[in-house]
Structure formats: structure tokens, C-alpha cells
Amino acid sequence: MKRQHLNYHALRLFFEDLDKFVEFCQKAGQNFHMDKQLYSDLFYGTNSHIYIPLWASVAKTDEDVLMNHVTLNVIKFYKSYGYEHINMDGNPADFIGEQFRFLEYLTGCAINGSMTYEDASNAVESFEKAYLIDTIRRVVKDIKEQDKLLSEDFTSDVLGSLDFVFKLLEAVTSKDYYDWNVDAPCLETWQKHLPIPVEEPHIVSVAS
């Protein structure tokens, strides 16, 4: 499970902070560099012609609607395992980086003994099937569909950095995890918490 945990950790870093991901790659002996403008255009919307949906709510419904029933179900899943999302970069809870952080939490808890391997494995598999795999496939598909537009602004060498990202994402969907060959960082920070109650939306009746 350590290799699996490191893959979740690395991809969480990638979607959360490019510089921290590059630093992690260096520690693992992986020479990775991505043009910051390319990263910004793809994942921060700085190019108005490029749209990459990074949320399960869009991947699951094909509707450009955030904070819908999918988001609520993701939050319920998180809280059932004692995980409180952090609103990564101001994104909703179903943001792909947050999803990876949740799986990093589950596998970290199993490795440090605050959760059984069986329980963690079952939770990871259920969450991936329900949300993450669809999100990954949508992200990869939409980036690849931007190839012609991206090639107008970036050289093939610059765009080549995406190949490693695709490799990591596809490694998760295939469960053939990349071997980072480093120690899992900060395992002590992941401790299994009790389930967190979820307040259901209130229905307010208005007298006519």
C-alpha cells in the first residue's frame, strides 16, 4: 500500500502546488519540469479557450455545474471516514486534488496502523469506482483534446511534460502504480478520525 499511497500523495501535490510536486520529483530522482504558463492555462483557466473540468460533479454528469448532488455525496463519503476536506485552492470538495488527498489519508491511516488495511482498501476501491476514475478519465480526455490548441502556444518539448502526468493518472486507473522509490512523508499526520455527522439540506416551507 506504500506505493499506492505515494501515487496519491504525488498527484495531490501536482494538483495543489506545482512547485511542491517538482520538489517531490527531485527527491525521488525524477527530473520533471512543467512550464508554469502551461500549468496555469490547463488548471487555472488563464486561457479562456481551454476548459478542463477538475471536479467529479462535472465528470459524473457532463453538466458544467459545481456543488451539485455529486459534491454532496463526495462530502458524505469523506465524512463517513472522518475526513474533513480543506477547500483546496478554494475548490469544491470534489476537486480532483482533494480526492487524491482523501485517498492519501485512507492509505496513510492504514500504513500507520490507525485503520486496518482491509477497511482502507475497501474504502479506496469504493471511492475510486464512484468518483475518482471518472474524474481522471475526463481530465485526461479533455487535455488530450486540447492538443492542437496547445501546440500553437507551446513547443513539443514543453508539452512533453504532460506525458509523465498522464502516466501517473493512468497508473491509478490501472492500479499499476508508479514506483517513486522514496519514503512516505509525514505519515504521522494521517490519523483515522471518527465519522463526522452530515447535516442534510433543510427544506423550508413558505406559507402562501
CSV table of C-alpha atoms in Angstrom, one decimal:
chain,number,residue,atom,x,y,z
A,1,MET,CA,0.0,0.0,0.0
A,2,LYS,CA,3.0,2.3,0.3
A,3,ARG,CA,3.4,2.6,-3.4
A,4,GLN,CA,-0.3,3.3,-3.8
A,5,HIS,CA,-0.1,5.9,-1.0
A,6,LEU,CA,2.9,7.7,-2.7
A,7,ASN,CA,1.0,7.9,-6.0
A,8,TYR,CA,-1.9,9.6,-4.3
A,9,HIS,CA,0.4,11.9,-2.5
A,10,ALA,CA,2.3,12.9,-5.7
A,11,LEU,CA,-0.9,13.6,-7.6
A,12,ARG,CA,-2.4,15.5,-4.7
A,13,LEU,CA,0.8,17.7,-4.8
A,14,PHE,CA,0.6,18.1,-8.6
A,15,PHE,CA,-3.0,19.5,-8.5
A,16,GLU,CA,-2.4,21.5,-5.3
A,17,ASP,CA,1.0,23.1,-5.9
A,18,LEU,CA,3.3,22.6,-8.9
A,19,ASP,CA,6.4,23.7,-7.2
A,20,LYS,CA,5.9,21.2,-4.4
A,21,PHE,CA,5.3,18.4,-6.9
A,22,VAL,CA,8.6,19.3,-8.7
A,23,GLU,CA,10.4,19.2,-5.4
A,24,PHE,CA,8.9,15.8,-4.6
A,25,CYS,CA,10.0,14.6,-8.0
A,26,GLN,CA,13.6,15.8,-7.4
A,27,LYS,CA,13.7,13.9,-4.1
A,28,ALA,CA,12.7,10.8,-6.0
A,29,GLY,CA,15.3,11.3,-8.7
A,30,GLN,CA,12.7,12.2,-11.3
A,31,ASN,CA,13.7,15.1,-13.5
A,32,PHE,CA,10.3,16.8,-14.1
A,33,HIS,CA,9.6,20.3,-15.3
A,34,MET,CA,6.4,21.9,-16.5
A,35,ASP,CA,6.0,25.3,-17.9
A,36,LYS,CA,4.1,27.4,-15.4
A,37,GLN,CA,2.0,29.1,-18.1
A,38,LEU,CA,1.0,25.7,-19.5
A,39,TYR,CA,0.0,24.6,-16.0
A,40,SER,CA,-1.9,27.8,-15.4
A,41,ASP,CA,-3.7,27.5,-18.7
A,42,LEU,CA,-4.8,24.0,-18.1
A,43,PHE,CA,-5.6,24.0,-14.4
A,44,TYR,CA,-6.3,27.7,-13.5
A,45,GLY,CA,-8.3,28.8,-16.6
A,46,THR,CA,-5.9,31.5,-17.6
A,47,ASN,CA,-6.6,30.7,-21.3
A,48,SER,CA,-10.3,31.3,-21.9
A,49,HIS,CA,-10.2,28.9,-24.8
A,50,ILE,CA,-9.2,25.9,-22.6
A,51,TYR,CA,-11.6,24.3,-20.2
A,52,ILE,CA,-10.5,21.3,-18.2
A,53,PRO,CA,-13.2,20.2,-15.6
A,54,LEU,CA,-11.4,19.1,-12.5
A,55,TRP,CA,-14.4,18.1,-10.4
A,56,ALA,CA,-16.4,14.8,-10.0
A,57,SER,CA,-19.6,16.8,-10.3
A,58,VAL,CA,-18.9,17.6,-13.9
A,59,ALA,CA,-17.2,14.3,-14.8
A,60,LYS,CA,-20.2,12.3,-13.5
A,61,THR,CA,-23.0,14.4,-15.0
A,62,ASP,CA,-21.5,16.0,-18.1
A,63,GLU,CA,-23.0,19.3,-16.9
A,64,ASP,CA,-20.9,22.3,-16.1
A,65,VAL,CA,-22.5,22.6,-12.6
A,66,LEU,CA,-20.4,22.7,-9.5
A,67,MET,CA,-21.7,22.0,-5.9
A,68,ASN,CA,-24.5,19.6,-7.0
A,69,HIS,CA,-25.7,16.3,-5.6
A,70,VAL,CA,-22.4,14.6,-6.6
A,71,THR,CA,-20.4,17.1,-4.5
A,72,LEU,CA,-22.7,16.4,-1.5
A,73,ASN,CA,-22.3,12.7,-1.9
A,74,VAL,CA,-18.5,13.1,-2.1
A,75,ILE,CA,-18.6,15.1,1.2
A,76,LYS,CA,-20.8,12.4,2.8
A,77,PHE,CA,-18.2,9.8,1.7
A,78,TYR,CA,-15.4,11.8,3.2
A,79,LYS,CA,-17.1,12.4,6.5
A,80,SER,CA,-18.1,8.7,6.9
A,81,TYR,CA,-14.4,8.0,7.2
A,82,GLY,CA,-13.7,11.0,9.5
A,83,TYR,CA,-12.1,13.1,6.7
A,84,GLU,CA,-12.7,16.9,6.6
A,85,HIS,CA,-12.0,18.5,3.3
A,86,ILE,CA,-9.8,21.5,3.1
A,87,ASN,CA,-11.3,23.5,0.2
A,88,MET,CA,-8.0,23.2,-1.8
A,89,ASP,CA,-7.4,26.4,-3.6
A,90,GLY,CA,-11.0,27.4,-3.0
A,91,ASN,CA,-12.3,24.4,-5.0
A,92,PRO,CA,-15.4,22.4,-4.0
A,93,ALA,CA,-14.8,19.2,-2.1
A,94,ASP,CA,-15.0,17.0,-5.3
A,95,PHE,CA,-11.9,18.7,-6.8
A,96,ILE,CA,-9.5,16.1,-8.1
A,97,GLY,CA,-6.7,17.2,-5.9
A,98,GLU,CA,-8.9,16.9,-2.8
A,99,GLN,CA,-10.0,13.4,-4.0
A,100,PHE,CA,-6.3,12.4,-4.1
A,101,ARG,CA,-5.8,13.9,-0.6
A,102,PHE,CA,-8.6,11.8,0.8
A,103,LEU,CA,-7.1,8.6,-0.6
A,104,GLU,CA,-3.8,9.7,0.7
A,105,TYR,CA,-5.5,10.0,4.1
A,106,LEU,CA,-7.0,6.5,3.9
A,107,THR,CA,-3.8,4.7,2.8
A,108,GLY,CA,-1.8,6.7,5.3
A,109,CYS,CA,-4.0,5.6,8.1
A,110,ALA,CA,-3.6,2.0,7.0
A,111,ILE,CA,0.2,2.3,6.9
A,112,ASN,CA,0.5,3.9,10.3
A,113,GLY,CA,-2.0,1.4,11.9
A,114,SER,CA,-4.9,3.7,12.7
A,115,MET,CA,-7.1,1.9,10.2
A,116,THR,CA,-7.0,-1.7,9.0
A,117,TYR,CA,-5.6,-2.5,5.6
A,118,GLU,CA,-8.9,-4.2,4.7
A,119,ASP,CA,-11.1,-1.3,5.6
A,120,ALA,CA,-8.8,1.2,3.9
A,121,SER,CA,-8.6,-0.9,0.7
A,122,ASN,CA,-12.4,-1.3,0.6
A,123,ALA,CA,-12.9,2.4,1.1
A,124,VAL,CA,-10.4,3.3,-1.6
A,125,GLU,CA,-11.8,0.9,-4.1
A,126,SER,CA,-15.4,2.1,-3.5
A,127,PHE,CA,-14.4,5.8,-3.8
A,128,GLU,CA,-12.4,5.3,-6.9
A,129,LYS,CA,-15.2,3.4,-8.6
A,130,ALA,CA,-17.7,6.0,-7.6
A,131,TYR,CA,-15.8,9.2,-8.3
A,132,LEU,CA,-12.1,9.3,-8.9
A,133,ILE,CA,-11.8,7.1,-12.0
A,134,ASP,CA,-14.5,9.1,-13.9
A,135,THR,CA,-12.7,12.4,-12.9
A,136,ILE,CA,-9.3,11.1,-14.1
A,137,ARG,CA,-10.7,9.9,-17.4
A,138,ARG,CA,-12.5,13.2,-18.0
A,139,VAL,CA,-9.4,15.2,-17.2
A,140,VAL,CA,-7.1,13.1,-19.4
A,141,LYS,CA,-9.6,13.1,-22.3
A,142,ASP,CA,-10.1,16.9,-22.2
A,143,ILE,CA,-6.4,17.7,-22.0
A,144,LYS,CA,-5.7,15.5,-25.0
A,145,GLU,CA,-8.5,17.1,-26.9
A,146,GLN,CA,-6.7,20.5,-26.5
A,147,ASP,CA,-3.6,19.2,-28.2
A,148,LYS,CA,-4.0,21.3,-31.4
A,149,LEU,CA,-4.7,24.5,-29.5
A,150,LEU,CA,-1.8,23.9,-27.0
A,151,SER,CA,0.6,23.2,-29.8
A,152,GLU,CA,0.0,26.8,-31.1
A,153,ASP,CA,1.4,28.2,-27.9
A,154,PHE,CA,3.9,25.6,-26.6
A,155,THR,CA,6.7,23.5,-28.2
A,156,SER,CA,6.5,19.8,-28.3
A,157,ASP,CA,9.3,19.7,-25.6
A,158,VAL,CA,7.2,21.8,-23.2
A,159,LEU,CA,4.1,19.7,-23.9
A,160,GLY,CA,6.1,16.5,-23.3
A,161,SER,CA,5.8,17.2,-19.6
A,162,LEU,CA,2.2,16.1,-19.8
A,163,ASP,CA,3.2,12.6,-20.8
A,164,PHE,CA,4.5,11.9,-17.3
A,165,VAL,CA,1.3,13.3,-15.7
A,166,PHE,CA,-0.8,11.1,-18.0
A,167,LYS,CA,1.4,8.2,-16.9
A,168,LEU,CA,0.7,8.8,-13.3
A,169,LEU,CA,-3.0,9.3,-13.7
A,170,GLU,CA,-3.4,6.2,-15.9
A,171,ALA,CA,-1.3,4.2,-13.3
A,172,VAL,CA,-4.1,4.9,-10.8
A,173,THR,CA,-6.8,3.7,-13.1
A,174,SER,CA,-4.9,0.6,-14.0
A,175,LYS,CA,-3.6,0.0,-10.4
A,176,ASP,CA,-0.1,-0.4,-11.9
A,177,TYR,CA,1.3,2.3,-9.5
A,178,TYR,CA,4.4,4.2,-10.3
A,179,ASP,CA,7.4,3.3,-8.1
A,180,TRP,CA,8.6,6.6,-6.5
A,181,ASN,CA,11.3,4.8,-4.5
A,182,VAL,CA,11.1,7.3,-1.6
A,183,ASP,CA,9.8,7.1,1.9
A,184,ALA,CA,6.2,8.1,2.5
A,185,PRO,CA,6.3,11.6,4.0
A,186,CYS,CA,4.5,12.8,7.2
A,187,LEU,CA,2.7,9.5,7.8
A,188,GLU,CA,2.1,10.6,11.4
A,189,THR,CA,-0.2,13.4,10.2
A,190,TRP,CA,-2.7,10.9,9.0
A,191,GLN,CA,-4.8,9.5,11.9
A,192,LYS,CA,-8.2,7.9,11.4
A,193,HIS,CA,-11.0,10.0,12.9
A,194,LEU,CA,-14.5,9.1,13.9
A,195,PRO,CA,-17.3,9.6,11.3
A,196,ILE,CA,-18.4,13.2,11.1
A,197,PRO,CA,-22.1,13.9,11.1
A,198,VAL,CA,-23.5,15.3,7.9
A,199,GLU,CA,-26.3,17.9,8.2
A,200,GLU,CA,-28.8,17.3,5.5
A,201,PRO,CA,-30.1,20.3,3.5
A,202,HIS,CA,-33.1,21.9,5.1
A,203,ILE,CA,-36.4,22.2,3.2
A,204,VAL,CA,-38.1,25.4,4.2
A,205,SER,CA,-41.8,25.7,3.6
A,206,VAL,CA,-43.2,29.1,2.9
A,207,ALA,CA,-46.8,29.8,3.6
A,208,SER,CA,-48.8,31.2,0.6
